[in-house]
Steps between C-alpha positions, in 0.01 A plus 500: 500500500322328796657626821252379762599236762234336712618379842270254671553526887326601819485807722736356759776408261866575600701818446692327215204555269558869528860464390399294203249760402757784525725310261212436262423876493867565423454286193210729395236243571171547686401268788136388551455336839224251562458423864306175513399534863276787384342274244201471457361739759711815407646400165293387203637296211321460172595325176289562195496351151331723244546583129766232473715640782578410863534788749552485874443777751612544859283746704643616820365753750684771310489409133413258211799362318494333162726187506510392135841667429728364767871451438544248783336369817674409822301232696658587825261398775135399528443515878179564681262503197152593591588677826178617675270279284430255771328767708289613199359154390290232652720203586342279245601742224851582615678179382343498153566873458861457594533222250369725222719792611818286492398348166429836344827659641733218403335457162549863430873481592560190291328654198698824476667540159834629623816383666430367841749483791320212683154357450270296727548196287883534515484542874287193540744293292809619692330441826547126434800413713511154340542635153748758614721230646470280192590787266792601723628148501483495111694822494769327707449685831575310808173445697439332836383139511116553500178312586157647441228273636187438704608141568627468857700181423680666211582802722632278772710303251650828363570638841667169606716499186621861536481550881540877496183625336298819483128523434324786319169582338481585128293810559541790743228522763433552865294320763274719711428387851336710765550807277878435482671464159747215486688496161603156382881498444753235394578285804727204589321169521576393862363198694188683606430593138553145384239393746247706319577376142174295486318837461657518147196311366309830543755727331817434300828660606847555353801342662865576408836386623634788706786686339757644738535872444814707455266783370164551338436691182210708377548564128273736313502469122347771286530447123868420454605675831591280787520648862641258752502561881625277783419464866672301777169364630687283756576811708131498614363209694148564362626520140727189486235277335288772329640855474149640471430422862735784593467692178436840657804488724713388199368753258807723494746209538489396135792575284544522120712210385629334180399157388681269268441572124357152445243553772400836361460348154278221638280759673453682173423164327239435770321828409528405136316174566217679675498785243507765781715807574475499872578242769627486854708194577602348835826301502718347765878490486635203697828498704650323191401803285239301314204698373156355563185629330212514747216686321399782274223742584341665194411815702745482785554821691817704418448839683728433794782396258437793271529733801850367558608627166585866477360528144191274554620294202242226531213757470672655202538159331128435547416842355729443201344160422152649520592788282668275241836659551682165531442159343192309627397137482229439248139552602286398197255770416248441219433801285 
Protein backbone atom coordinates (compact mmCIF):
# COMPACT_ATOMS: atom_id res chain seq x y z
CA UNK A 1 0.00 0.00 0.00
CA UNK A 2 1.27 3.45 -0.89
CA UNK A 3 1.38 5.54 2.28
CA UNK A 4 3.42 8.59 1.27
CA UNK A 5 1.81 12.02 1.13
CA UNK A 6 3.64 14.90 -0.53
CA UNK A 7 2.91 18.39 0.82
CA UNK A 8 3.87 21.30 -1.43
CA UNK A 9 4.46 24.38 0.74
CA UNK A 10 7.18 26.80 1.87
CA UNK A 11 9.39 27.20 4.93
CA UNK A 12 7.32 30.01 6.48
CA UNK A 13 3.97 28.21 6.33
CA UNK A 14 1.70 28.43 9.37
CA UNK A 15 1.50 26.20 12.42
CA UNK A 16 -1.62 24.52 11.03
CA UNK A 17 0.55 22.45 8.70
CA UNK A 18 2.09 20.78 11.74
CA UNK A 19 -1.35 19.78 13.03
CA UNK A 20 -2.30 18.26 9.68
CA UNK A 21 1.01 16.38 9.66
CA UNK A 22 0.31 15.01 13.15
CA UNK A 23 -3.09 13.68 12.07
CA UNK A 24 -1.57 12.15 8.93
CA UNK A 25 0.97 10.33 11.11
CA UNK A 26 -1.86 9.02 13.30
CA UNK A 27 -3.30 7.46 10.14
CA UNK A 28 0.05 5.67 9.64
CA UNK A 29 1.00 7.70 6.60
CA UNK A 30 4.38 9.32 5.94
CA UNK A 31 4.68 13.01 5.04
CA UNK A 32 7.20 14.26 2.48
CA UNK A 33 7.49 18.04 2.61
CA UNK A 34 8.61 20.00 -0.44
CA UNK A 35 9.39 23.63 0.44
CA UNK A 36 9.30 25.43 -2.89
CA UNK A 37 11.18 28.50 -1.62
CA UNK A 38 14.21 26.20 -1.37
CA UNK A 39 13.81 25.22 -5.02
CA UNK A 40 15.98 25.21 -7.07
CA UNK A 41 19.00 26.35 -5.01
CA UNK A 42 18.64 23.92 -2.10
CA UNK A 43 16.13 21.38 -3.43
CA UNK A 44 16.56 19.54 -6.71
CA UNK A 45 13.69 17.95 -8.62
CA UNK A 46 14.22 15.37 -11.36
CA UNK A 47 11.78 13.42 -13.53
CA UNK A 48 13.15 10.60 -15.67
CA UNK A 49 11.54 8.33 -18.29
CA UNK A 50 13.56 5.14 -18.83
CA UNK A 51 12.70 1.53 -19.62
CA UNK A 52 9.04 2.41 -20.08
CA UNK A 53 8.65 3.98 -16.63
CA UNK A 54 8.44 7.50 -15.21
CA UNK A 55 10.22 8.18 -11.94
CA UNK A 56 10.57 11.48 -10.07
CA UNK A 57 13.09 12.32 -7.36
CA UNK A 58 13.24 15.11 -4.80
CA UNK A 59 16.72 15.77 -3.48
CA UNK A 60 16.97 17.93 -0.37
CA UNK A 61 20.00 18.87 1.70
CA UNK A 62 19.40 15.75 3.79
CA UNK A 63 18.14 13.02 1.50
CA UNK A 64 16.98 11.86 -1.94
CA UNK A 65 13.35 10.73 -2.09
CA UNK A 66 11.68 8.65 -4.78
CA UNK A 67 8.26 10.09 -5.66
CA UNK A 68 6.71 7.45 -7.92
CA UNK A 69 4.68 5.73 -5.18
CA UNK A 70 2.74 8.61 -3.62
CA UNK A 71 -0.71 8.07 -2.17
CA UNK A 72 -1.68 11.75 -2.40
CA UNK A 73 -0.34 15.27 -2.81
CA UNK A 74 -1.51 18.44 -1.07
CA UNK A 75 -0.75 21.53 -3.14
CA UNK A 76 -0.93 23.84 -0.15
CA UNK A 77 1.19 26.89 -1.03
CA UNK A 78 3.74 27.86 -3.68
CA UNK A 79 5.14 31.05 -2.19
CA UNK A 80 8.58 32.54 -2.81
CA UNK A 81 9.72 30.06 -5.44
CA UNK A 82 13.35 30.63 -6.33
CA UNK A 83 14.34 32.50 -3.18
CA UNK A 84 17.95 33.68 -3.45
CA UNK A 85 18.22 33.05 -7.18
CA UNK A 86 18.17 36.73 -8.13
CA UNK A 87 21.43 37.27 -6.27
CA UNK A 88 23.05 34.33 -8.08
CA UNK A 89 22.21 35.15 -11.70
CA UNK A 90 22.82 38.02 -14.08
CA UNK A 91 19.65 40.07 -14.51
CA UNK A 92 19.23 39.00 -18.14
CA UNK A 93 19.03 35.33 -17.10
CA UNK A 94 16.83 35.68 -14.02
CA UNK A 95 13.47 36.15 -15.79
CA UNK A 96 13.89 33.23 -18.21
CA UNK A 97 15.20 31.01 -15.42
CA UNK A 98 12.19 31.76 -13.20
CA UNK A 99 9.90 30.96 -16.12
CA UNK A 100 11.51 27.55 -16.55
CA UNK A 101 11.50 26.92 -12.80
CA UNK A 102 7.77 27.59 -12.49
CA UNK A 103 7.00 25.64 -15.65
CA UNK A 104 8.94 22.63 -14.35
CA UNK A 105 7.50 22.76 -10.84
CA UNK A 106 3.88 23.22 -11.87
CA UNK A 107 4.21 20.63 -14.64
CA UNK A 108 5.52 18.14 -12.09
CA UNK A 109 2.58 18.80 -9.74
CA UNK A 110 0.01 18.52 -12.53
CA UNK A 111 1.44 15.21 -13.74
CA UNK A 112 1.51 13.30 -10.45
CA UNK A 113 -0.42 10.02 -10.77
CA UNK A 114 -2.22 10.18 -7.44
CA UNK A 115 -5.03 11.96 -5.66
CA UNK A 116 -4.37 15.70 -5.46
CA UNK A 117 -5.85 18.14 -2.95
CA UNK A 118 -5.41 21.20 -5.14
CA UNK A 119 -3.45 21.77 -8.34
CA UNK A 120 -2.05 24.90 -10.01
CA UNK A 121 -4.60 24.58 -12.83
CA UNK A 122 -7.46 24.24 -10.33
CA UNK A 123 -6.30 27.29 -8.40
CA UNK A 124 -6.04 29.30 -11.62
CA UNK A 125 -9.60 28.37 -12.55
CA UNK A 126 -11.07 29.14 -9.14
CA UNK A 127 -9.20 32.46 -9.12
CA UNK A 128 -11.72 33.67 -11.71
CA UNK A 129 -14.13 35.77 -9.65
CA UNK A 130 -16.42 36.12 -12.65
CA UNK A 131 -16.83 32.36 -13.10
CA UNK A 132 -17.29 31.93 -9.33
CA UNK A 133 -20.20 34.36 -9.32
CA UNK A 134 -21.79 32.82 -12.41
CA UNK A 135 -21.58 29.32 -10.93
CA UNK A 136 -22.89 30.54 -7.58
CA UNK A 137 -25.85 32.17 -9.35
CA UNK A 138 -26.60 28.92 -11.21
CA UNK A 139 -26.52 27.09 -7.87
CA UNK A 140 -29.14 29.58 -6.63
CA UNK A 141 -26.98 31.45 -4.16
CA UNK A 142 -27.87 35.08 -3.66
CA UNK A 143 -25.06 37.25 -5.04
CA UNK A 144 -24.62 41.04 -5.07
CA UNK A 145 -25.45 43.03 -8.20
CA UNK A 146 -22.07 43.08 -9.98
CA UNK A 147 -20.22 44.94 -12.72
CA UNK A 148 -16.73 43.94 -13.91
CA UNK A 149 -15.43 46.48 -16.40
CA UNK A 150 -12.70 48.74 -17.69
CA UNK A 151 -15.31 51.04 -19.29
CA UNK A 152 -15.64 54.21 -17.17
CA UNK A 153 -19.08 54.96 -18.61
CA UNK A 154 -20.42 51.51 -17.73
CA UNK A 155 -19.00 51.82 -14.21
CA UNK A 156 -20.62 55.25 -13.78
CA UNK A 157 -23.96 53.90 -15.01
CA UNK A 158 -23.79 50.97 -12.55
CA UNK A 159 -22.89 53.25 -9.63
CA UNK A 160 -25.70 55.68 -10.47
CA UNK A 161 -28.14 52.78 -10.73
CA UNK A 162 -27.26 51.22 -7.37
CA UNK A 163 -25.94 54.26 -5.47
CA UNK A 164 -24.29 52.37 -2.59
CA UNK A 165 -21.45 50.49 -4.30
CA UNK A 166 -18.12 48.95 -3.29
CA UNK A 167 -15.10 48.45 -5.52
CA UNK A 168 -12.61 45.63 -5.36
CA UNK A 169 -9.85 44.05 -7.38
CA UNK A 170 -10.11 40.45 -8.57
CA UNK A 171 -6.67 39.52 -7.29
CA UNK A 172 -4.93 40.17 -4.00
CA UNK A 173 -1.98 42.52 -4.21
CA UNK A 174 -0.26 45.48 -2.58
CA UNK A 175 1.07 48.80 -3.87
CA UNK A 176 4.57 49.66 -2.65
CA UNK A 177 5.36 53.35 -2.30
CA UNK A 178 8.48 54.69 -0.57
CA UNK A 179 9.10 51.23 0.83
CA UNK A 180 5.64 51.06 2.45
CA UNK A 181 3.26 48.19 1.64
CA UNK A 182 -0.33 49.28 0.98
CA UNK A 183 -2.63 46.27 0.59
CA UNK A 184 -5.57 46.91 -1.73
CA UNK A 185 -8.82 46.11 0.11
CA UNK A 186 -12.50 46.45 -0.77
CA UNK A 187 -13.63 50.08 -0.49
CA UNK A 188 -16.82 52.11 -0.78
CA UNK A 189 -17.00 54.10 -4.02
CA UNK A 190 -17.34 57.68 -2.77
CA UNK A 191 -17.37 60.96 -4.70
CA UNK A 192 -13.58 61.13 -4.76
CA UNK A 193 -13.39 57.59 -6.15
CA UNK A 194 -15.93 58.41 -8.84
CA UNK A 195 -13.76 61.28 -10.03
CA UNK A 196 -11.00 58.75 -10.75
CA UNK A 197 -13.12 56.29 -12.73
CA UNK A 198 -11.57 57.39 -16.04
CA UNK A 199 -8.44 55.50 -15.00
CA UNK A 200 -10.39 52.25 -15.50
CA UNK A 201 -9.21 52.31 -19.12
CA UNK A 202 -5.83 51.17 -17.77
CA UNK A 203 -7.10 48.37 -15.52
CA UNK A 204 -10.51 46.68 -15.03
CA UNK A 205 -12.20 46.59 -11.64
CA UNK A 206 -15.09 44.81 -9.98
CA UNK A 207 -18.00 46.81 -8.58
CA UNK A 208 -20.79 45.40 -6.44
CA UNK A 209 -23.88 46.74 -4.75
CA UNK A 210 -22.99 47.10 -1.07
CA UNK A 211 -24.73 44.51 1.10
CA UNK A 212 -25.53 45.67 4.61
CA UNK A 213 -24.04 43.27 7.14
CA UNK A 214 -25.62 41.61 10.13
CA UNK A 215 -22.58 39.35 10.25
CA UNK A 216 -19.92 37.89 7.98
CA UNK A 217 -19.15 34.22 7.54
CA UNK A 218 -15.98 32.33 6.75
CA UNK A 219 -16.87 28.78 5.80
CA UNK A 220 -14.19 26.13 5.31
CA UNK A 221 -15.28 23.04 3.40
CA UNK A 222 -13.10 19.91 3.50
CA UNK A 223 -14.49 16.94 1.61
CA UNK A 224 -18.04 16.66 2.95
CA UNK A 225 -17.29 18.52 6.20
CA UNK A 226 -18.46 22.12 6.54
CA UNK A 227 -17.02 24.42 9.22
CA UNK A 228 -18.82 27.76 9.49
CA UNK A 229 -17.62 30.70 11.59
CA UNK A 230 -19.15 34.15 12.02
CA UNK A 231 -17.84 37.58 12.94
CA UNK A 232 -19.62 40.82 13.75
CA UNK A 233 -17.34 42.90 11.56
CA UNK A 234 -19.37 46.03 12.27
CA UNK A 235 -17.87 46.22 15.78
CA UNK A 236 -14.64 47.52 14.22
CA UNK A 237 -14.57 50.74 12.21
CA UNK A 238 -11.69 49.44 10.09
CA UNK A 239 -13.46 46.14 9.34
CA UNK A 240 -16.90 47.45 8.39
CA UNK A 241 -16.30 47.24 4.64
CA UNK A 242 -13.56 44.57 4.55
CA UNK A 243 -12.89 42.53 7.70
CA UNK A 244 -9.36 41.77 6.51
CA UNK A 245 -8.38 45.39 7.21
CA UNK A 246 -8.57 44.60 10.93
CA UNK A 247 -8.04 40.87 10.62
CA UNK A 248 -5.36 40.62 13.32
CA UNK A 249 -7.48 42.32 15.98
CA UNK A 250 -10.50 40.20 15.06
CA UNK A 251 -8.64 36.91 14.94
CA UNK A 252 -10.03 35.60 18.24
CA UNK A 253 -13.48 37.17 17.80
CA UNK A 254 -14.73 34.56 15.34
CA UNK A 255 -17.33 32.09 16.63
CA UNK A 256 -18.39 28.71 15.31
CA UNK A 257 -21.91 28.93 13.94
CA UNK A 258 -24.58 26.94 12.16
CA UNK A 259 -25.79 27.76 8.67
CA UNK A 260 -29.07 26.71 7.03
CA UNK A 261 -29.08 23.22 5.54
CA UNK A 262 -29.84 24.52 2.05
CA UNK A 263 -26.83 26.86 2.17
CA UNK A 264 -24.59 24.02 3.34
CA UNK A 265 -25.80 21.81 0.49
CA UNK A 266 -25.17 24.56 -2.06
CA UNK A 267 -21.61 24.91 -0.76
CA UNK A 268 -21.03 21.18 -1.19
CA UNK A 269 -22.52 21.44 -4.69
CA UNK A 270 -20.10 24.28 -5.44
CA UNK A 271 -17.12 22.04 -4.62
CA UNK A 272 -18.71 19.29 -6.73
CA UNK A 273 -18.76 21.64 -9.73
CA UNK A 274 -15.07 22.43 -9.32
CA UNK A 275 -14.15 18.80 -8.44
CA UNK A 276 -12.21 19.94 -5.37
CA UNK A 277 -12.19 18.85 -1.74
CA UNK A 278 -11.17 22.14 -0.17
CA UNK A 279 -12.52 25.66 -0.33
CA UNK A 280 -12.77 28.71 1.94
CA UNK A 281 -15.93 30.70 1.25
CA UNK A 282 -16.76 34.25 2.33
CA UNK A 283 -20.45 35.11 2.77
CA UNK A 284 -22.45 38.03 4.15
CA UNK A 285 -25.65 37.67 6.18
CA UNK A 286 -27.85 40.72 5.73
CA UNK A 287 -30.05 42.26 8.46
CA UNK A 288 -32.94 40.42 6.75
CA UNK A 289 -31.06 37.10 7.28
CA UNK A 290 -30.36 36.64 3.58
CA UNK A 291 -27.15 34.76 2.79
CA UNK A 292 -24.99 36.30 0.06
CA UNK A 293 -22.14 34.43 -1.59
CA UNK A 294 -19.09 36.70 -2.01
CA UNK A 295 -16.24 34.44 -3.12
CA UNK A 296 -14.44 31.13 -2.74
CA UNK A 297 -10.69 30.79 -2.24
CA UNK A 298 -9.22 27.47 -3.35
CA UNK A 299 -6.38 27.70 -0.81
CA UNK A 300 -7.87 30.07 1.74
CA UNK A 301 -6.19 30.09 5.14
CA UNK A 302 -7.85 28.11 7.91
CA UNK A 303 -5.33 28.04 10.77
CA UNK A 304 -6.89 30.78 12.93
CA UNK A 305 -10.28 29.06 12.78
CA UNK A 306 -8.78 25.63 13.40
CA UNK A 307 -7.09 27.04 16.50
CA UNK A 308 -10.52 28.01 17.87
CA UNK A 309 -11.53 24.34 17.83
CA UNK A 310 -10.28 22.25 20.75
CA UNK A 311 -9.90 19.17 18.54
CA UNK A 312 -8.39 20.96 15.50
CA UNK A 313 -11.16 19.36 13.45
CA UNK A 314 -10.33 21.19 10.21
CA UNK A 315 -6.77 19.86 10.24
CA UNK A 316 -8.09 16.37 10.97
CA UNK A 317 -10.54 16.57 8.06
CA UNK A 318 -7.73 17.59 5.70
CA UNK A 319 -5.59 14.69 6.92
CA UNK A 320 -8.47 12.23 6.52
CA UNK A 321 -9.13 13.39 2.95
CA UNK A 322 -5.44 13.08 2.06
CA UNK A 323 -5.26 9.60 3.60
CA UNK A 324 -8.41 8.44 1.83
CA UNK A 325 -10.21 7.78 5.10
CA UNK A 326 -13.32 9.65 3.92
CA UNK A 327 -15.05 10.03 0.54
CA UNK A 328 -13.21 12.25 -1.93
CA UNK A 329 -14.29 13.94 -5.12
CA UNK A 330 -12.91 12.30 -8.22
CA UNK A 331 -9.45 13.20 -9.46
CA UNK A 332 -9.02 11.24 -12.68
CA UNK A 333 -5.73 9.33 -12.61
CA UNK A 334 -4.70 7.38 -15.70
CA UNK A 335 -3.05 4.05 -14.97
